Each structure stands twice: as C-alpha cells, then as structure tokens.
PDB file of C-alpha atoms in Angstrom:
ATOM      1  CA  ALA A1042     -13.195 -26.095 -67.567  1.00 75.00           C
ATOM      2  CA  GLN A1043     -14.925 -29.524 -67.603  1.00 84.00           C
ATOM      3  CA  SER A1044     -16.946 -31.238 -64.902  1.00 90.00           C
ATOM      4  CA  VAL A1045     -18.755 -34.949 -64.870  1.00 94.00           C
ATOM      5  CA  THR A1046     -22.119 -35.441 -62.903  1.00 96.00           C
ATOM      6  CA  GLN A1047     -22.974 -39.374 -62.308  1.00 97.00           C
ATOM      7  CA  LEU A1048     -27.096 -39.514 -61.709  1.00 96.00           C
ATOM      8  CA  ASP A1049     -27.210 -42.801 -59.799  1.00 95.00           C
ATOM      9  CA  SER A1050     -23.961 -44.048 -56.817  1.00 96.00           C
ATOM     10  CA  HIS A1051     -25.494 -46.791 -56.560  1.00 97.00           C
ATOM     11  CA  VAL A1052     -27.757 -49.193 -58.931  1.00 98.00           C
ATOM     12  CA  SER A1053     -29.091 -52.563 -58.253  1.00 98.00           C
ATOM     13  CA  VAL A1054     -29.501 -55.255 -60.919  1.00 97.00           C
ATOM     14  CA  SER A1055     -31.169 -58.035 -61.563  1.00 98.00           C
ATOM     15  CA  GLU A1056     -28.324 -61.156 -63.651  1.00 97.00           C
ATOM     16  CA  GLY A1057     -30.146 -60.816 -67.397  1.00 97.00           C
ATOM     17  CA  THR A1058     -32.106 -57.974 -66.629  1.00 98.00           C
ATOM     18  CA  PRO A1059     -30.434 -54.491 -68.662  1.00 98.00           C
ATOM     19  CA  VAL A1060     -27.840 -52.845 -67.014  1.00 98.00           C
ATOM     20  CA  LEU A1061     -28.240 -48.386 -67.719  1.00 98.00           C
ATOM     21  CA  LEU A1062     -25.151 -45.952 -65.537  1.00 98.00           C
ATOM     22  CA  ARG A1063     -26.349 -42.631 -66.149  1.00 98.00           C
ATOM     23  CA  CYS A1064     -23.431 -39.580 -67.121  1.00 97.00           C
ATOM     24  CA  ASN A1065     -23.742 -36.075 -67.761  1.00 97.00           C
ATOM     25  CA  TYR A1066     -20.969 -34.125 -68.796  1.00 94.00           C
ATOM     26  CA  SER A1067     -19.921 -30.251 -69.314  1.00 90.00           C
ATOM     27  CA  SER A1068     -16.940 -28.774 -71.001  1.00 82.00           C
ATOM     28  CA  SER A1069     -16.008 -25.885 -72.599  1.00 74.00           C
ATOM     29  CA  TYR A1070     -14.231 -27.905 -75.803  1.00 76.00           C
ATOM     30  CA  SER A1071     -15.212 -30.795 -77.718  1.00 78.00           C
ATOM     31  CA  PRO A1072     -15.133 -33.323 -75.059  1.00 85.00           C
ATOM     32  CA  SER A1073     -13.867 -37.170 -75.637  1.00 88.00           C
ATOM     33  CA  LEU A1074     -15.782 -39.136 -72.829  1.00 92.00           C
ATOM     34  CA  PHE A1075     -14.465 -43.038 -71.263  1.00 94.00           C
ATOM     35  CA  TRP A1076     -16.101 -45.028 -69.337  1.00 97.00           C
ATOM     36  CA  TYR A1077     -13.749 -46.563 -67.051  1.00 96.00           C
ATOM     37  CA  VAL A1078     -13.976 -50.109 -64.476  1.00 96.00           C
ATOM     38  CA  GLN A1079     -12.666 -50.578 -61.320  1.00 95.00           C
ATOM     39  CA  HIS A1080     -13.548 -54.260 -60.006  1.00 91.00           C
ATOM     40  CA  PRO A1081     -12.560 -54.761 -56.315  1.00 84.00           C
ATOM     41  CA  ASN A1082      -8.819 -54.170 -55.286  1.00 75.00           C
ATOM     42  CA  LYS A1083      -7.669 -54.381 -58.807  1.00 79.00           C
ATOM     43  CA  GLY A1084      -7.373 -50.701 -61.295  1.00 83.00           C
ATOM     44  CA  LEU A1085      -8.726 -49.124 -63.797  1.00 92.00           C
ATOM     45  CA  GLN A1086      -9.893 -50.832 -67.090  1.00 93.00           C
ATOM     46  CA  LEU A1087     -10.961 -48.602 -69.912  1.00 93.00           C
ATOM     47  CA  LEU A1088     -14.763 -50.121 -70.633  1.00 95.00           C
ATOM     48  CA  LEU A1089     -14.740 -47.486 -73.527  1.00 94.00           C
ATOM     49  CA  LYS A1090     -14.305 -44.051 -75.303  1.00 91.00           C
ATOM     50  CA  TYR A1091     -15.623 -41.606 -77.785  1.00 90.00           C
ATOM     51  CA  THR A1092     -13.308 -38.893 -79.595  1.00 82.00           C
ATOM     52  CA  SER A1093     -15.881 -37.684 -81.839  1.00 75.00           C
ATOM     53  CA  ALA A1094     -16.402 -40.295 -84.233  1.00 75.00           C
ATOM     54  CA  ALA A1095     -19.507 -42.689 -84.335  1.00 84.00           C
ATOM     55  CA  THR A1096     -21.621 -41.570 -81.878  1.00 89.00           C
ATOM     56  CA  LEU A1097     -22.747 -44.357 -80.717  1.00 94.00           C
ATOM     57  CA  VAL A1098     -19.784 -46.654 -78.642  1.00 94.00           C
ATOM     58  CA  LYS A1099     -19.279 -50.084 -78.146  1.00 95.00           C
ATOM     59  CA  GLY A1100     -16.804 -51.319 -75.864  1.00 95.00           C
ATOM     60  CA  ILE A1101     -15.825 -54.079 -73.986  1.00 94.00           C
ATOM     61  CA  ASN A1102     -17.714 -57.255 -72.105  1.00 94.00           C
ATOM     62  CA  GLY A1103     -20.470 -55.929 -74.077  1.00 96.00           C
ATOM     63  CA  PHE A1104     -20.869 -52.590 -72.857  1.00 97.00           C
ATOM     64  CA  GLU A1105     -21.594 -49.544 -74.858  1.00 97.00           C
ATOM     65  CA  ALA A1106     -22.917 -45.972 -74.756  1.00 97.00           C
ATOM     66  CA  GLU A1107     -24.382 -42.623 -76.242  1.00 94.00           C
ATOM     67  CA  PHE A1108     -22.326 -39.544 -76.570  1.00 93.00           C
ATOM     68  CA  LYS A1109     -25.638 -36.966 -77.253  1.00 93.00           C
ATOM     69  CA  LYS A1110     -24.262 -32.987 -77.505  1.00 90.00           C
ATOM     70  CA  SER A1111     -28.172 -31.786 -77.276  1.00 91.00           C
ATOM     71  CA  GLU A1112     -28.318 -33.352 -73.664  1.00 93.00           C
ATOM     72  CA  THR A1113     -24.611 -33.602 -73.045  1.00 93.00           C
ATOM     73  CA  SER A1114     -24.776 -36.969 -71.677  1.00 96.00           C
ATOM     74  CA  PHE A1115     -23.204 -40.251 -72.081  1.00 96.00           C
ATOM     75  CA  HIS A1116     -24.887 -42.557 -70.685  1.00 98.00           C
ATOM     76  CA  LEU A1117     -23.393 -46.444 -70.596  1.00 98.00           C
ATOM     77  CA  THR A1118     -25.641 -49.346 -71.365  1.00 98.00           C
ATOM     78  CA  LYS A1119     -26.133 -53.403 -71.423  1.00 98.00           C
ATOM     79  CA  PRO A1120     -28.577 -55.776 -72.769  1.00 97.00           C
ATOM     80  CA  SER A1121     -28.003 -58.351 -70.112  1.00 97.00           C
ATOM     81  CA  ALA A1122     -26.016 -58.188 -67.035  1.00 97.00           C
ATOM     82  CA  HIS A1123     -24.071 -60.494 -66.311  1.00 97.00           C
ATOM     83  CA  MET A1124     -22.435 -61.467 -61.484  1.00 96.00           C
ATOM     84  CA  SER A1125     -18.601 -60.353 -63.894  1.00 95.00           C
ATOM     85  CA  ASP A1126     -20.245 -57.118 -63.689  1.00 97.00           C
ATOM     86  CA  ALA A1127     -20.344 -55.533 -60.401  1.00 96.00           C
ATOM     87  CA  ALA A1128     -17.938 -53.172 -59.988  1.00 96.00           C
ATOM     88  CA  GLU A1129     -17.062 -49.191 -59.577  1.00 97.00           C
ATOM     89  CA  TYR A1130     -18.347 -47.744 -63.290  1.00 98.00           C
ATOM     90  CA  PHE A1131     -16.280 -44.315 -63.748  1.00 97.00           C
ATOM     91  CA  CYS A1132     -17.684 -41.830 -65.936  1.00 97.00           C
ATOM     92  CA  VAL A1133     -14.406 -39.812 -67.317  1.00 95.00           C
ATOM     93  CA  VAL A1134     -14.276 -36.384 -69.760  1.00 91.00           C
ATOM     94  CA  ARG A1135     -11.230 -34.829 -70.885  1.00 86.00           C
ATOM     95  CA  ASN A1136     -11.317 -31.023 -73.652  1.00 73.00           C
ATOM     96  CA  ASN A1137      -9.608 -32.133 -76.791  1.00 66.00           C
ATOM     97  CA  PHE A1138      -7.949 -28.864 -76.637  1.00 63.00           C
ATOM     98  CA  GLY A1139      -4.163 -29.921 -75.982  1.00 57.00           C
ATOM     99  CA  ASN A1140      -5.168 -31.067 -72.045  1.00 59.00           C
ATOM    100  CA  GLU A1141      -4.805 -34.683 -71.476  1.00 73.00           C
ATOM    101  CA  LYS A1142      -6.322 -34.271 -68.043  1.00 82.00           C
ATOM    102  CA  LEU A1143      -8.876 -36.750 -67.208  1.00 89.00           C
ATOM    103  CA  THR A1144     -11.690 -35.732 -65.097  1.00 91.00           C
ATOM    104  CA  PHE A1145     -13.425 -38.534 -62.977  1.00 95.00           C
ATOM    105  CA  GLY A1146     -16.688 -38.544 -62.257  1.00 96.00           C
ATOM    106  CA  THR A1147     -17.417 -39.457 -58.663  1.00 95.00           C
ATOM    107  CA  GLY A1148     -18.423 -43.165 -60.114  1.00 96.00           C
ATOM    108  CA  THR A1149     -21.438 -45.575 -59.790  1.00 97.00           C
ATOM    109  CA  ARG A1150     -21.608 -48.437 -57.763  1.00 97.00           C
ATOM    110  CA  LEU A1151     -23.489 -51.737 -59.798  1.00 97.00           C
ATOM    111  CA  THR A1152     -24.867 -54.946 -58.211  1.00 97.00           C
ATOM    112  CA  ILE A1153     -25.889 -57.529 -60.074  1.00 97.00           C
ATOM    113  CA  ILE A1154     -28.692 -59.657 -57.934  1.00 97.00           C
ATOM    114  CA  PRO A1155     -28.526 -63.458 -58.623  1.00 95.00           C
TER     115      PRO A1155
ATOM    116  CA  ASP B 146       3.783 -56.308 -73.075  1.00 63.00           C
ATOM    117  CA  ALA B 147       4.335 -55.043 -69.373  1.00 74.00           C
ATOM    118  CA  GLY B 148       1.894 -52.988 -68.297  1.00 90.00           C
ATOM    119  CA  VAL B 149       1.869 -49.969 -65.591  1.00 94.00           C
ATOM    120  CA  THR B 150       3.393 -51.233 -62.753  1.00 95.00           C
ATOM    121  CA  GLN B 151       3.500 -49.541 -59.342  1.00 96.00           C
ATOM    122  CA  SER B 152       5.120 -49.733 -56.313  1.00 96.00           C
ATOM    123  CA  PRO B 153       4.946 -50.670 -52.922  1.00 97.00           C
ATOM    124  CA  THR B 154       1.317 -52.199 -53.728  1.00 95.00           C
ATOM    125  CA  HIS B 155       0.775 -50.448 -49.615  1.00 96.00           C
ATOM    126  CA  LEU B 156       2.340 -48.776 -47.181  1.00 96.00           C
ATOM    127  CA  ILE B 157       2.015 -47.596 -44.062  1.00 98.00           C
ATOM    128  CA  LYS B 158       2.840 -43.912 -42.246  1.00 98.00           C
ATOM    129  CA  THR B 159       2.711 -41.671 -39.257  1.00 98.00           C
ATOM    130  CA  ARG B 160       1.894 -38.160 -39.431  1.00 98.00           C
ATOM    131  CA  GLY B 161       4.415 -35.602 -40.675  1.00 98.00           C
ATOM    132  CA  GLN B 162       6.014 -38.465 -42.677  1.00 98.00           C
ATOM    133  CA  GLN B 163       7.315 -38.254 -45.565  1.00 98.00           C
ATOM    134  CA  VAL B 164       6.795 -41.081 -48.692  1.00 98.00           C
ATOM    135  CA  THR B 165       7.935 -41.962 -51.881  1.00 98.00           C
ATOM    136  CA  LEU B 166       5.737 -43.815 -54.294  1.00 98.00           C
ATOM    137  CA  ARG B 167       7.445 -45.612 -58.204  1.00 98.00           C
ATOM    138  CA  CYS B 168       5.606 -46.419 -61.184  1.00 98.00           C
ATOM    139  CA  SER B 169       6.985 -47.688 -64.758  1.00 97.00           C
ATOM    140  CA  PRO B 170       5.050 -46.687 -67.324  1.00 95.00           C
ATOM    141  CA  LYS B 171       3.762 -49.325 -70.421  1.00 92.00           C
ATOM    142  CA  SER B 172       6.247 -50.486 -72.843  1.00 91.00           C
ATOM    143  CA  GLY B 173       6.560 -47.482 -75.353  1.00 87.00           C
ATOM    144  CA  HIS B 174       4.728 -44.499 -73.474  1.00 90.00           C
ATOM    145  CA  ASP B 175       6.291 -40.943 -72.224  1.00 90.00           C
ATOM    146  CA  THR B 176       4.126 -39.769 -70.374  1.00 90.00           C
ATOM    147  CA  VAL B 177       3.229 -40.326 -66.602  1.00 93.00           C
ATOM    148  CA  SER B 178      -0.382 -38.671 -65.004  1.00 93.00           C
ATOM    149  CA  TRP B 179      -0.828 -39.431 -60.330  1.00 96.00           C
ATOM    150  CA  TYR B 180      -4.194 -39.698 -59.664  1.00 96.00           C
ATOM    151  CA  GLN B 181      -5.204 -39.210 -56.197  1.00 97.00           C
ATOM    152  CA  GLN B 182      -8.305 -41.467 -55.372  1.00 95.00           C
ATOM    153  CA  ALA B 183      -9.960 -41.039 -51.827  1.00 95.00           C
ATOM    154  CA  LEU B 184     -11.661 -43.814 -49.962  1.00 91.00           C
ATOM    155  CA  GLY B 185     -15.617 -43.605 -52.102  1.00 88.00           C
ATOM    156  CA  GLN B 186     -14.529 -41.188 -54.834  1.00 91.00           C
ATOM    157  CA  GLY B 187     -13.306 -40.535 -58.168  1.00 93.00           C
ATOM    158  CA  PRO B 188      -9.739 -40.362 -58.544  1.00 95.00           C
ATOM    159  CA  GLN B 189      -8.727 -36.814 -58.976  1.00 96.00           C
ATOM    160  CA  PHE B 190      -5.515 -35.561 -60.739  1.00 94.00           C
ATOM    161  CA  ILE B 191      -2.276 -34.108 -59.425  1.00 97.00           C
ATOM    162  CA  PHE B 192      -0.082 -33.744 -61.908  1.00 94.00           C
ATOM    163  CA  GLN B 193       1.428 -34.710 -65.214  1.00 92.00           C
ATOM    164  CA  TYR B 194       5.445 -35.375 -66.720  1.00 92.00           C
ATOM    165  CA  TYR B 195       5.573 -35.644 -69.645  1.00 88.00           C
ATOM    166  CA  GLU B 196       9.904 -34.934 -71.395  1.00 88.00           C
ATOM    167  CA  GLU B 197      11.226 -35.074 -67.299  1.00 91.00           C
ATOM    168  CA  GLU B 198       8.814 -31.895 -66.567  1.00 92.00           C
ATOM    169  CA  GLU B 199       5.583 -31.597 -64.718  1.00 92.00           C
ATOM    170  CA  ARG B 200       3.569 -30.764 -68.293  1.00 87.00           C
ATOM    171  CA  GLN B 201      -0.299 -29.845 -65.819  1.00 87.00           C
ATOM    172  CA  ARG B 202      -0.886 -29.950 -62.379  1.00 92.00           C
ATOM    173  CA  GLY B 203      -4.511 -29.957 -60.252  1.00 92.00           C
ATOM    174  CA  ASN B 204      -5.484 -28.436 -57.343  1.00 94.00           C
ATOM    175  CA  PHE B 205      -2.574 -29.604 -54.705  1.00 97.00           C
ATOM    176  CA  PRO B 206      -0.675 -28.457 -52.663  1.00 97.00           C
ATOM    177  CA  ASP B 207       3.390 -27.826 -53.230  1.00 96.00           C
ATOM    178  CA  ARG B 208       3.760 -31.079 -50.544  1.00 97.00           C
ATOM    179  CA  PHE B 209       2.954 -32.898 -53.522  1.00 98.00           C
ATOM    180  CA  SER B 210       6.177 -33.407 -55.763  1.00 97.00           C
ATOM    181  CA  GLY B 211       6.929 -36.120 -58.214  1.00 97.00           C
ATOM    182  CA  HIS B 212      10.239 -37.067 -60.880  1.00 96.00           C
ATOM    183  CA  GLN B 213      10.145 -38.151 -64.547  1.00 96.00           C
ATOM    184  CA  PHE B 214      13.111 -39.842 -65.442  1.00 96.00           C
ATOM    185  CA  PRO B 215      15.023 -40.551 -69.360  1.00 96.00           C
ATOM    186  CA  ASN B 216      13.254 -44.068 -68.607  1.00 94.00           C
ATOM    187  CA  TYR B 217      10.362 -42.561 -67.928  1.00 94.00           C
ATOM    188  CA  SER B 218       9.388 -43.551 -64.617  1.00 97.00           C
ATOM    189  CA  SER B 219       7.953 -41.441 -62.401  1.00 97.00           C
ATOM    190  CA  GLU B 220       8.120 -40.331 -58.529  1.00 98.00           C
ATOM    191  CA  LEU B 221       5.037 -39.246 -56.311  1.00 98.00           C
ATOM    192  CA  ASN B 222       7.024 -37.325 -53.671  1.00 98.00           C
ATOM    193  CA  VAL B 223       4.505 -36.117 -50.577  1.00 98.00           C
ATOM    194  CA  ASN B 224       6.205 -33.944 -47.364  1.00 97.00           C
ATOM    195  CA  ALA B 225       4.877 -33.736 -44.052  1.00 97.00           C
ATOM    196  CA  LEU B 226       1.873 -36.419 -44.449  1.00 98.00           C
ATOM    197  CA  LEU B 227      -1.124 -35.395 -43.003  1.00 98.00           C
ATOM    198  CA  LEU B 228      -4.310 -38.143 -42.521  1.00 97.00           C
ATOM    199  CA  GLY B 229      -6.468 -36.882 -44.860  1.00 97.00           C
ATOM    200  CA  ASP B 230      -3.533 -37.701 -47.554  1.00 98.00           C
ATOM    201  CA  SER B 231      -4.497 -41.278 -47.303  1.00 98.00           C
ATOM    202  CA  ALA B 232      -5.791 -43.297 -50.620  1.00 97.00           C
ATOM    203  CA  LEU B 233      -5.095 -45.051 -53.432  1.00 96.00           C
ATOM    204  CA  TYR B 234      -2.322 -43.258 -55.518  1.00 97.00           C
ATOM    205  CA  LEU B 235      -2.924 -44.258 -59.118  1.00 96.00           C
ATOM    206  CA  CYS B 236      -0.376 -43.937 -62.442  1.00 96.00           C
ATOM    207  CA  ALA B 237      -1.400 -44.059 -65.826  1.00 93.00           C
ATOM    208  CA  SER B 238       0.853 -43.679 -68.870  1.00 92.00           C
ATOM    209  CA  SER B 239      -0.019 -42.986 -72.139  1.00 88.00           C
ATOM    210  CA  ARG B 240       1.685 -41.351 -75.515  1.00 83.00           C
ATOM    211  CA  PRO B 241       0.811 -38.561 -77.096  1.00 69.00           C
ATOM    212  CA  GLY B 242       0.690 -37.769 -80.974  1.00 56.00           C
ATOM    213  CA  GLN B 243      -1.707 -41.728 -81.116  1.00 50.00           C
ATOM    214  CA  GLY B 244      -5.107 -39.205 -81.352  1.00 47.00           C
ATOM    215  CA  THR B 245      -6.690 -40.623 -78.404  1.00 53.00           C
ATOM    216  CA  TYR B 246      -4.235 -40.324 -75.821  1.00 66.00           C
ATOM    217  CA  GLU B 247      -5.842 -43.303 -73.839  1.00 80.00           C
ATOM    218  CA  GLN B 248      -4.157 -43.610 -70.432  1.00 87.00           C
ATOM    219  CA  TYR B 249      -3.727 -46.450 -69.510  1.00 90.00           C
ATOM    220  CA  PHE B 250      -3.594 -47.224 -65.095  1.00 93.00           C
ATOM    221  CA  GLY B 251      -1.777 -49.142 -62.985  1.00 94.00           C
ATOM    222  CA  PRO B 252      -2.920 -51.630 -60.034  1.00 93.00           C
ATOM    223  CA  GLY B 253      -2.121 -48.060 -57.657  1.00 95.00           C
ATOM    224  CA  THR B 254      -0.513 -47.751 -54.546  1.00 96.00           C
ATOM    225  CA  ARG B 255      -2.587 -47.470 -51.170  1.00 96.00           C
ATOM    226  CA  LEU B 256      -1.004 -45.650 -48.852  1.00 98.00           C
ATOM    227  CA  THR B 257      -2.911 -45.325 -44.984  1.00 98.00           C
ATOM    228  CA  VAL B 258      -1.947 -41.867 -42.631  1.00 98.00           C
ATOM    229  CA  THR B 259      -2.082 -43.017 -39.087  1.00 97.00           C
TER     230      THR B 259
END
C-alpha cells in the first residue's frame, strides 16, 4: 500500500520569501516520488521527481525537494517565491514494483502575497 | 510534439445518462491512465490501459469502463451517472521501459452532472 500526506492545505508567503510545502509518504516498497503543480484551469505539470538516485532533486522554476527516508518526507522548497508560483501543488508517490499507479496527496494551495 | 489531448473540454449531463470521454496520448506513449479529480481533492486513479487491455484498476465501480484503440488513444465511459460523478477527469500517458515511468497529463474534461 502507498499513501501521501500533505501537511498543509494552504500556504501563504510573501513574494521574494522562501517557500516550503511539506509532504510525508508511506510505501511498502522503494518509492518514486513526484511533485506536480496545477494552475487554475490547467492540467498537471511535473515539477520534479525522485527515482532512487540523488536525494536532493532539482526541478523546474527553481523548485527543489529532498528525499529523507528516515523521516519518510519529501518536502518541496524554493528560495524566493514569485507571483507566478501561485497554484495547487500535489505530492505523489508510486511504488517501484511493476506498478505505475500514482497516489496523490490532497494538495496544498500556495498563495503569494504581493 | 503534441502533448496529451482530451475531448471534450466541458460536458454537462443529467443523472442516469451515459458519457464518453476521449484521450490521445503523447507521441511515442503507449500506456494511458485515467484519474478522477473531485473539487478540492487530489486526483484518484481509475484505471490504466496498455496493449488495449485494462492492466490496473482503482476503487471505482463497474459503471466506469474504458477502452484503448490500436493507435493507443483511449476512451473512458461512465454509465448511470450520479451527481457524485461530477469532477475533472484527467488522462495521463506514459511509456513503460524508460525507467522513470513519468506520466504526462492532459488538460482534463470537466464533467458536470445535474
């Protein structure tokens, strides 16, 4: 079984300040982890992915995430928020055992304050 | 390079009716997955098609069925629509064997059941 918990349903930060979106996962097997972003009325876009290589993963638009097995966490960070970062963010887990099913968290809505 | 496309964009149906949603995968992809995203929730896995057969299925009733064609495009059919079927339906395509099983999402079909 696999599951994802996004610890904050809503995060607000000021433009230019750091962003932290928290995610904990549960997986019976060695997982792959992803962060997707969804802008209003748009499809899901992959931000970054962890697939058992480097534990610090860099993605698009300045985002990065660190896989911490001991803490079963995969938090998303960005040093400086931009207005265009306002969107819904989903943490996603997939077991690496011949199973491509993606399990999504409930999402974190990021608001950027001008 | 065309990404994942879905049609129609929006659809309004009445309870008890049947609906068909369509998806064309990204060029070079042969696997299609369908997800249901209710308002304010993360996407939920419905099923996945590969080589014209259903390979995996999530916790959805038999009212939800699908099909994959030889050109890898896919349809999602929902019978006896309920108000609770109102959601954004997302299609994702991928190509097994490339290691990361990255799924690319289409913009979705917004289904409203009245």
